[in-house]
Coordinates of C-alpha atoms in Angstrom, one line a residue:
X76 CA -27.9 32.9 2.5
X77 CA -27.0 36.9 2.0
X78 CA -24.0 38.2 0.7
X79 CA -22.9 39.1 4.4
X80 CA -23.4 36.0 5.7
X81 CA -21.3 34.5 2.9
X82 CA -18.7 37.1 3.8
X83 CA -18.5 36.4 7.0
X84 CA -19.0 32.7 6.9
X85 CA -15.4 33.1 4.6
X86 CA -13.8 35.4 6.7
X87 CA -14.5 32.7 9.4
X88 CA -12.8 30.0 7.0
X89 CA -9.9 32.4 6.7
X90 CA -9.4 32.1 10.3
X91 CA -9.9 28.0 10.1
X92 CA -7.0 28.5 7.8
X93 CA -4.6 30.4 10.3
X94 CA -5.4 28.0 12.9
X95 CA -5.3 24.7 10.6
X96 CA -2.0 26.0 9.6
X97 CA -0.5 26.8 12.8
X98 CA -1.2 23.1 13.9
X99 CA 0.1 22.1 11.0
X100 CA 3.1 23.8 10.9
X101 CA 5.4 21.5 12.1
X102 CA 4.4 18.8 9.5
X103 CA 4.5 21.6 6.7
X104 CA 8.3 22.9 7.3
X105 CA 9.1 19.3 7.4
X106 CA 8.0 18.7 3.9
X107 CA 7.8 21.7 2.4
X108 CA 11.1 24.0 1.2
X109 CA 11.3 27.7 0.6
X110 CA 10.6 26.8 -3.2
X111 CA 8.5 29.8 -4.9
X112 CA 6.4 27.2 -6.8
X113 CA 5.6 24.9 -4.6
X114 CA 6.5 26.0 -1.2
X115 CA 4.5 26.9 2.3
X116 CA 3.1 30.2 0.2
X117 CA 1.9 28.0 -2.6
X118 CA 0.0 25.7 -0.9
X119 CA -1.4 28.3 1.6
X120 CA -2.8 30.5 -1.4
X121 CA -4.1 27.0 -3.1
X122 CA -5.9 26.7 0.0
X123 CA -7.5 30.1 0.2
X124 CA -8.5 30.1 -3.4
X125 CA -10.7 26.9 -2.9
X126 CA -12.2 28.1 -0.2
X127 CA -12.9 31.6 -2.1
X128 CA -14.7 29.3 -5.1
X129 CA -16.6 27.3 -2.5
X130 CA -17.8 30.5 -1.7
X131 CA -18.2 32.1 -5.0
X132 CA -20.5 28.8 -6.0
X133 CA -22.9 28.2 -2.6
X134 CA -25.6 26.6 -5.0
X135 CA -22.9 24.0 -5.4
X136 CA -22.3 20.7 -3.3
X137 CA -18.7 20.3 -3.4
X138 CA -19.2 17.7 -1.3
X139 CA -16.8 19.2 1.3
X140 CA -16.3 20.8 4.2
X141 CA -13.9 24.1 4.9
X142 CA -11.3 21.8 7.4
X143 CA -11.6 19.7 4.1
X144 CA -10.5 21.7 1.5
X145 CA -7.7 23.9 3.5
X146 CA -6.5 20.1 4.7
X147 CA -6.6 19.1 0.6
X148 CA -5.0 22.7 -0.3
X149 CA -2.0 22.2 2.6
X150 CA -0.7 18.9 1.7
X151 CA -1.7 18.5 -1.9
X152 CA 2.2 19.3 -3.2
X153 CA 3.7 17.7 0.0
X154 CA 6.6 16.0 -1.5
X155 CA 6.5 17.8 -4.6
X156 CA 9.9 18.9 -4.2
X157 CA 11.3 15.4 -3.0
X158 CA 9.8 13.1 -5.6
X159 CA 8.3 15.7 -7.9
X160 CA 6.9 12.5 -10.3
X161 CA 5.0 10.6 -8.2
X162 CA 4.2 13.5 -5.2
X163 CA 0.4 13.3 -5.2
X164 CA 0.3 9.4 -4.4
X165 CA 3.4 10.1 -1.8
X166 CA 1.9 13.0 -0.3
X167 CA -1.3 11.3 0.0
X168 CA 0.1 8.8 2.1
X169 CA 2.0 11.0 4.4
X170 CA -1.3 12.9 4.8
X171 CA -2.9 9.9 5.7
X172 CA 0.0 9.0 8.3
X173 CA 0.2 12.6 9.4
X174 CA -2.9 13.7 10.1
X175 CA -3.2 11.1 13.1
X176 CA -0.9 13.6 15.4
X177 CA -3.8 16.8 14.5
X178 CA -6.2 17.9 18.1
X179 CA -8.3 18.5 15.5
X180 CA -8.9 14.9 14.0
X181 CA -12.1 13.5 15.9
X182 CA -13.9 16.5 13.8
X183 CA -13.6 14.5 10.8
X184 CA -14.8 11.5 9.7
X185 CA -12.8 8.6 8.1
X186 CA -15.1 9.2 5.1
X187 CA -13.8 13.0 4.8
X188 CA -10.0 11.8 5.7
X189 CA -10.0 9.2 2.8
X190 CA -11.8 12.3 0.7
X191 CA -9.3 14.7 1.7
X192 CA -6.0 11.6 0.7
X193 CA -8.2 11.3 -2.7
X194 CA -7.9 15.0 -3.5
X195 CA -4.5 15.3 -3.0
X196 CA -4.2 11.7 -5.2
X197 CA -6.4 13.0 -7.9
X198 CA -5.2 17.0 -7.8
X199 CA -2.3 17.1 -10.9
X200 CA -2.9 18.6 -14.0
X201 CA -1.7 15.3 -15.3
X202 CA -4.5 13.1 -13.8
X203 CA -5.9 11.2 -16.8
X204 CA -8.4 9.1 -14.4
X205 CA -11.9 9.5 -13.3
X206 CA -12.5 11.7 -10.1
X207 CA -14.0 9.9 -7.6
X208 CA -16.1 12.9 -6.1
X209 CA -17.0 16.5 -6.3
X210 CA -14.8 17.8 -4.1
X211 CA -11.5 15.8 -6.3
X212 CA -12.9 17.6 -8.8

């Protein structure tokens, strides 16, 4: 693959993001606060900057796809403001619960749901365990 079809292929994900997060909206405000750190913005730009290092890497199997990642980037601070201790194992779970009300859920497997509730498990700084993929990584 060229360098303009790796442009494009990203400019495409950027648009997967507008219209991931436009479905997803809803759910989002619900959770999510104006908070600087880990508000709507945050979790938008986490988001675009993991699609822009799939990208940067393509000899890389991140063992992912694009509705993956933005899906991982979106939710992974969820309740971060509500229970700021535990919010990757909370927010997991309300991604899990959540994600059942998307048009866009037949695309995925259970597989890539499950991988996309580990990410958000596994993303903290903190996370002292073993990742259990690439893509948690």
């Amino acid at each position: 693959m060229n360098g303009t079809q790796l442009l494009s292929n990203f400019s495409s994900s950027l648009s997967l993001l507008n219209v991931i997060e436009k479905e997803c909206k809803d759910i989002l405000s619900k959770y999510y606060n104006n908070s600087k750190s880990h508000g709507l913005d945050h979790v938008r730009e986490v988001a675009k900057r993991a699609l822009e290092i799939k990208y940067a890497y393509p000899d890389i199997d991140f063992e992912c796809n694009d509705i993956m990642i933005i899906l991982a980037g979106l939710f992974h601070d969820i309740m971060s403001e509500q229970n700021r201790e535990h919010h990757e194992t909370v927010g997991a779970e309300i991604f899990l619960k959540e994600i059942k009300k998307f048009t866009f859920i037949d695309i995925l497997s259970e597989e890539e749901i499950n991988k996309v509730a580990e990410a958000i498990t596994q993303h903290r700084a903190s996370y002292k365990g073993e990742y259990s993929n690439k893509f948690c990584e």
